[in-house]
mmCIF file of C-alpha atoms and ligand atoms in Angstrom:
data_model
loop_
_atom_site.group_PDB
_atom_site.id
_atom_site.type_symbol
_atom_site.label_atom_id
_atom_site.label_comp_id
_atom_site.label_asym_id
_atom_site.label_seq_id
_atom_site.Cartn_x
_atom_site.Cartn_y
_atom_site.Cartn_z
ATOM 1 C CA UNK A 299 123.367 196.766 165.584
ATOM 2 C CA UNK A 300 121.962 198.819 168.566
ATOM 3 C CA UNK A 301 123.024 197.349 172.495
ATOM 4 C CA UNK A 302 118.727 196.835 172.778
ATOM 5 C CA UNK A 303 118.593 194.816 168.718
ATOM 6 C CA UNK A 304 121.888 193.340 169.968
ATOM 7 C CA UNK A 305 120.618 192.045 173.377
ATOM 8 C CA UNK A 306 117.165 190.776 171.161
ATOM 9 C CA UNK A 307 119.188 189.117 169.053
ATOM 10 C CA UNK A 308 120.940 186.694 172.157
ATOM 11 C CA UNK A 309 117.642 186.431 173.743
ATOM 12 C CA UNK A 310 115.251 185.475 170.726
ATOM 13 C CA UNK A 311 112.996 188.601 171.443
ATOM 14 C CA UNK A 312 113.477 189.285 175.308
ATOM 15 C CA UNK A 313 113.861 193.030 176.146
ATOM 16 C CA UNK A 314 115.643 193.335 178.834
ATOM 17 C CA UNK A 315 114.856 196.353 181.053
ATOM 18 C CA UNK A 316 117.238 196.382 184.255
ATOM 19 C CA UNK A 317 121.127 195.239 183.750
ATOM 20 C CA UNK A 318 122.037 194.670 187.231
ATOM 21 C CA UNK A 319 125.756 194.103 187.033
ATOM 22 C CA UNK A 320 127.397 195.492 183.614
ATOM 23 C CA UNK A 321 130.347 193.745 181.734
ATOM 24 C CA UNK A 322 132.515 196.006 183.537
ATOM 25 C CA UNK A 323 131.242 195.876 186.578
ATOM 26 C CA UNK A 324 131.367 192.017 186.138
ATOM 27 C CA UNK A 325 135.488 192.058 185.422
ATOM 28 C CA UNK A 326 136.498 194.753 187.841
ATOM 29 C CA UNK A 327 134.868 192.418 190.557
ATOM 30 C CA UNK A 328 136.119 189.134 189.261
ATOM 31 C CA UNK A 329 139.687 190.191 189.039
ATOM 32 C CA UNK A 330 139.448 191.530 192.457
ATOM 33 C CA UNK A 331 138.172 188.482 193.491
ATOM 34 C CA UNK A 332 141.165 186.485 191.459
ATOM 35 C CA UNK A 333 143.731 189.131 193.180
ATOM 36 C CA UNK A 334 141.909 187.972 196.705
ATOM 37 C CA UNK A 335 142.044 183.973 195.988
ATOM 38 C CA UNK A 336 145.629 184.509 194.850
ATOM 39 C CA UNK A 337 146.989 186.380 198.258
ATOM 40 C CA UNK A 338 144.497 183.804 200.481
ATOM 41 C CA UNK A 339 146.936 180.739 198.868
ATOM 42 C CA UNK A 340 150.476 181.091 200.180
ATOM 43 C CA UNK A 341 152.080 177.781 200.627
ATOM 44 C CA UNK A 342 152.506 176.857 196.462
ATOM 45 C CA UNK A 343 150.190 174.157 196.662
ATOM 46 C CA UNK A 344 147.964 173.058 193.820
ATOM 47 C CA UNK A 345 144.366 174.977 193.727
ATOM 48 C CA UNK A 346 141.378 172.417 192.928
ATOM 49 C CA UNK A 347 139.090 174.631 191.501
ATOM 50 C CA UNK A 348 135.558 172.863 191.182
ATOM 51 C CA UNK A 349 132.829 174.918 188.938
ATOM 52 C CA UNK A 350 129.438 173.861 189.893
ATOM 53 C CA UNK A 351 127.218 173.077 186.399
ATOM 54 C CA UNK A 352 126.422 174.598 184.603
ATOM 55 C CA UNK A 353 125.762 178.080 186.021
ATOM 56 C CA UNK A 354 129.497 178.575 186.949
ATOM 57 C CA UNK A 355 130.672 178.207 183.778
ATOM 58 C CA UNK A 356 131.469 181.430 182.403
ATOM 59 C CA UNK A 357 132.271 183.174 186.258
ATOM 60 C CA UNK A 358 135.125 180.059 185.960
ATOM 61 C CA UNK A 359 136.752 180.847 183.189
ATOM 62 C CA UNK A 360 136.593 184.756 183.760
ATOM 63 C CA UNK A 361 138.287 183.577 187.477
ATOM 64 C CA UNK A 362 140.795 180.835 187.348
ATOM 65 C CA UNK A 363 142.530 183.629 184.705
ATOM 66 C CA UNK A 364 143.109 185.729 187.176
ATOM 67 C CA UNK A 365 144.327 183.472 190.040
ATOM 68 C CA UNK A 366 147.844 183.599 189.901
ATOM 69 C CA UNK A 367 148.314 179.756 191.239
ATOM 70 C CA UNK A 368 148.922 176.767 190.083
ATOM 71 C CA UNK A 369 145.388 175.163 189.302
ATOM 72 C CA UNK A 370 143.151 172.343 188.445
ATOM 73 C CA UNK A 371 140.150 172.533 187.129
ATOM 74 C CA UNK A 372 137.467 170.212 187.408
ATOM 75 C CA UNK A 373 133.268 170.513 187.799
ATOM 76 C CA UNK A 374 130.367 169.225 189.580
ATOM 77 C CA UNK A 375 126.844 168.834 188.552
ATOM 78 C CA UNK A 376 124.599 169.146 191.091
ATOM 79 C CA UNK A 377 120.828 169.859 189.950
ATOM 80 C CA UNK A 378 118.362 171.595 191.726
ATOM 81 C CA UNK A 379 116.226 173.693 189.494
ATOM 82 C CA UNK A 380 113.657 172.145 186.972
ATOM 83 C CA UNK A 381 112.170 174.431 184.902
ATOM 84 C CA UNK A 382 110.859 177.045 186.801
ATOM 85 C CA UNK A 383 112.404 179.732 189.029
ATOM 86 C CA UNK A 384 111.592 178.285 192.638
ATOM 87 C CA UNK A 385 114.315 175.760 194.232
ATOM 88 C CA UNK A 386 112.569 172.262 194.706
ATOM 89 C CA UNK A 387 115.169 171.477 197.373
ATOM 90 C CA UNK A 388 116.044 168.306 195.571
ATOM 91 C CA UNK A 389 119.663 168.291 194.963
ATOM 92 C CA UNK A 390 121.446 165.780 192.865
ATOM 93 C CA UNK A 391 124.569 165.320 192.675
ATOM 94 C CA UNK A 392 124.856 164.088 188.533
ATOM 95 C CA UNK A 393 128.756 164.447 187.581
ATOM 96 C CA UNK A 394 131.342 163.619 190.563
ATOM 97 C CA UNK A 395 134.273 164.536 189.228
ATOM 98 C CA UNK A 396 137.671 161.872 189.428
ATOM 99 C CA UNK A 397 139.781 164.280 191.017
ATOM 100 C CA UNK A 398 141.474 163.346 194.010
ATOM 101 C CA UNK A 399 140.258 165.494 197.307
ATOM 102 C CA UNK A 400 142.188 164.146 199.838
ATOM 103 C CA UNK A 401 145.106 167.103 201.450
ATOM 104 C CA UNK A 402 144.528 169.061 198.741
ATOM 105 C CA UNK A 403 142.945 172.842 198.394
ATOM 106 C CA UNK A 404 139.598 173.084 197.300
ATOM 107 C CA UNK A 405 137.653 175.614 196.016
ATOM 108 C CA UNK A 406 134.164 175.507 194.714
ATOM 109 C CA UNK A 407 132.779 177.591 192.555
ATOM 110 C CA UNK A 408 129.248 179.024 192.911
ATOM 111 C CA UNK A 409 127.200 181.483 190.280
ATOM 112 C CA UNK A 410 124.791 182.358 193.166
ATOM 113 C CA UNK A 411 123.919 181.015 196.443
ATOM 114 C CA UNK A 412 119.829 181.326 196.767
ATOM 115 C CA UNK A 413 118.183 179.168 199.246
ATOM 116 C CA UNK A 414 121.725 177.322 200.302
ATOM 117 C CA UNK A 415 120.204 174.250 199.528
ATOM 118 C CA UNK A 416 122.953 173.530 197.043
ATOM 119 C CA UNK A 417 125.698 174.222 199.346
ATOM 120 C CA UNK A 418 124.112 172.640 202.223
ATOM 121 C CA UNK A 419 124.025 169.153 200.363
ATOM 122 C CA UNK A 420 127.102 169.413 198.359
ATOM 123 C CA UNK A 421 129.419 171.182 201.722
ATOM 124 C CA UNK A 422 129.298 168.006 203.880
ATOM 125 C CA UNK A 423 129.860 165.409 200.804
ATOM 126 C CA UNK A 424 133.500 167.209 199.840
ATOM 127 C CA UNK A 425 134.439 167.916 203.558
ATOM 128 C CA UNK A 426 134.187 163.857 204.166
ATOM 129 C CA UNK A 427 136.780 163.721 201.234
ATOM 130 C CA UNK A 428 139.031 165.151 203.577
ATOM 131 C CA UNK A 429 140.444 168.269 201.841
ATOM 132 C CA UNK A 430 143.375 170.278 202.967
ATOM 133 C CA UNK A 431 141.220 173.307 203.208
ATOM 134 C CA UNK A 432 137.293 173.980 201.286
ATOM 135 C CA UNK A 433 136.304 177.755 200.566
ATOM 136 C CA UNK A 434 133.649 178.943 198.290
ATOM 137 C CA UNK A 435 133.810 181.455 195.976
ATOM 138 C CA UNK A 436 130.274 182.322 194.501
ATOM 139 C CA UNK A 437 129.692 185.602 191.856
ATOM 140 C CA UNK A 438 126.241 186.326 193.957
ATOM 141 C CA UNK A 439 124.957 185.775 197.103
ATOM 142 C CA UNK A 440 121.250 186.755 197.668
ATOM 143 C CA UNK A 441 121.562 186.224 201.680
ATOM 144 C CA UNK A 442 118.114 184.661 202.061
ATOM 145 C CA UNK A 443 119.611 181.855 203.113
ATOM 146 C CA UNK A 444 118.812 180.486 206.462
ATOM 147 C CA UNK A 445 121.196 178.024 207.690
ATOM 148 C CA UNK A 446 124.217 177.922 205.380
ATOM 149 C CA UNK A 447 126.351 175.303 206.531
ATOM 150 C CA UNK A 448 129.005 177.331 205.336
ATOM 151 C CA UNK A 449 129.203 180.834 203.856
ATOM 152 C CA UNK A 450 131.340 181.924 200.808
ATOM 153 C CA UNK A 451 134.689 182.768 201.704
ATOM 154 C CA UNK A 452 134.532 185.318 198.709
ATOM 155 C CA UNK A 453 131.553 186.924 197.101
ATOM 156 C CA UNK A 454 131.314 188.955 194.060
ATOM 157 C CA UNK A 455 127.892 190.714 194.641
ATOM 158 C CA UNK A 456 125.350 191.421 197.244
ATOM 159 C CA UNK A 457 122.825 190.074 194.668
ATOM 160 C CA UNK A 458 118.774 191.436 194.947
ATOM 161 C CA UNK A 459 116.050 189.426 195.662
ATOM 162 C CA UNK A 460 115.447 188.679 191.680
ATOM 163 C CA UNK A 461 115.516 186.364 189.386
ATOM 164 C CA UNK A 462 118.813 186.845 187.494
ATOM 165 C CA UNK A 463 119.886 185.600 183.974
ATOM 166 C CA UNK A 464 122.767 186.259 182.671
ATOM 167 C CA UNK A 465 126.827 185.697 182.267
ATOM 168 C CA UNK A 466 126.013 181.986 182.460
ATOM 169 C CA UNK A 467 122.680 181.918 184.642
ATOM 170 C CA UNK A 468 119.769 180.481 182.820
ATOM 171 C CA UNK A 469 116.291 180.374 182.888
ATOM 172 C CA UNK A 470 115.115 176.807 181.485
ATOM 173 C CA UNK A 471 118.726 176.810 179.693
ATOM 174 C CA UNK A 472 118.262 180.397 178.649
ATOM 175 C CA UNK A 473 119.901 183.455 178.536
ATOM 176 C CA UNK A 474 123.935 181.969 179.755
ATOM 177 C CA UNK A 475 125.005 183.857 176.632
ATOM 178 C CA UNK A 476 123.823 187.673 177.953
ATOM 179 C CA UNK A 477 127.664 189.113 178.541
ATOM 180 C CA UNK A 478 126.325 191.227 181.806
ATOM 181 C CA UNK A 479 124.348 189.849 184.580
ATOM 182 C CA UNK A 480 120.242 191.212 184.153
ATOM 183 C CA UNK A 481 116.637 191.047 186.146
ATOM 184 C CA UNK A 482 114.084 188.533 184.287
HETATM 185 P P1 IMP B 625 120.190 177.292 195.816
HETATM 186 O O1 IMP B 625 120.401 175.830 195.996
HETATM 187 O O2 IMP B 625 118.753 177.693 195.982
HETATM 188 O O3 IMP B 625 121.121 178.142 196.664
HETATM 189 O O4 IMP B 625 120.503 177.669 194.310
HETATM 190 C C1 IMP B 625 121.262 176.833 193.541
HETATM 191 C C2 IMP B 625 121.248 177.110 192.078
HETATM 192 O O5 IMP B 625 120.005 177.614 191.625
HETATM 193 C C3 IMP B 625 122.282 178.120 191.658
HETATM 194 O O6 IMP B 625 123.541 177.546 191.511
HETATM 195 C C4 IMP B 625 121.699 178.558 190.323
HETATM 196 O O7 IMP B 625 122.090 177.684 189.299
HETATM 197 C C5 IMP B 625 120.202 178.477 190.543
HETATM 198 N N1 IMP B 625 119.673 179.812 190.856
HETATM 199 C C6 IMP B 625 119.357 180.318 192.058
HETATM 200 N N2 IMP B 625 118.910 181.590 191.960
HETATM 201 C C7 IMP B 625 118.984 181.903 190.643
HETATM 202 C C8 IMP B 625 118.701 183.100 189.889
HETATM 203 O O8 IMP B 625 118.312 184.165 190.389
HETATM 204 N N3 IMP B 625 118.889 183.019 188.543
HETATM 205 C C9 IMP B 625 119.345 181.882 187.930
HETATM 206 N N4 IMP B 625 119.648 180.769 188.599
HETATM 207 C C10 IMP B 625 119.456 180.768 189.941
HETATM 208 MG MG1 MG B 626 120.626 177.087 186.945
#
């Protein structure tokens, strides 16, 4: 199969005309980022590595394999999105995970901070579950943002002002399974 039948084939039918970040440009970042996260944690405590659903998914796995910590791994779902590609500002918080916070490292895994609103709801509920420390890690940050109550402590791109899809970010559930990270 061709990369363009390929890509048709994982889409049902989209073409896919701009890859923004590649496969490879994808790993080299994330085990940066995993080399980063691993020198930032220096006392031996436990990592509590929360993936925020579903988007983080893949970015997760690719991650906590490169942080060379001991880790837990637990999610959050947190909805903001319907169905189309504007943030309603609604946030829900669906799945709270059973994990204890309290003294312990947190870090929260993003796939891309867009209008914050996420963040902004979700930053304030973990902090009053008084962690040891809370960073954020998130794959793309589009910096639109106007009041982030707290920025990522690590980000893997300087994402454009697009609509991505792509290495787990959907549009209406599609598209997680595209390997590189494209425009819609
Ligand atoms: P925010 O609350 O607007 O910062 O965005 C929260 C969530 O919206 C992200 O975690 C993504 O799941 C989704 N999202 C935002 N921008 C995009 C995009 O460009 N493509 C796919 N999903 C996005
Ligand atoms: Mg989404």
């Amino acid at each position: 199969m061709t990369r363009t039948a390929e890509v048709r084939a994982r889409t049902g039918g989209l073409d896919v005309r701009k890859i923004t970040y590649t496969e490879a440009d994808i790993d080299k970042r994330v085990r940066a980022m995993g080399k980063e996260i691993t020198r930032a944690y220096q006392d031996g405590e436990e990592l509590l590595v929360l993936g925020l659903l579903k988007g983080s998914f893949i970015f997760l796995a690719d991650l906590v394999r490169h942080i060379e910590r001991p880790v837990q791994v637990d999610f959050l779902v947190a909805s903001s999105y319907g169905s189309g590609t504007v943030s309603s500002g609604d946030v829900k918080l669906v799945y709270d995970p059973d994990a204890v916070m309290e003294g312990r490292h947190l870090l929260l895994v993003e796939d891309i901070v867009d209008s914050g609103n996420t963040m902004n709801r979700l930053i304030p509920l973990l902090e009053q579950r008084g962690p040891k420390s809370l960073e954020i890690v998130a794959l793309l940050h589009k910096h639109i943002a106007p009041n982030l109550v707290k920025e990522p402590r690590w980000v893997g791109f300087d994402a454009p002002q697009e609509f991505l899809i792509g290495y787990g970010l959907d549009h209406s559930e599609k598209y997680r399974n595209l390997p590189f990270i494209a425009s819609l």
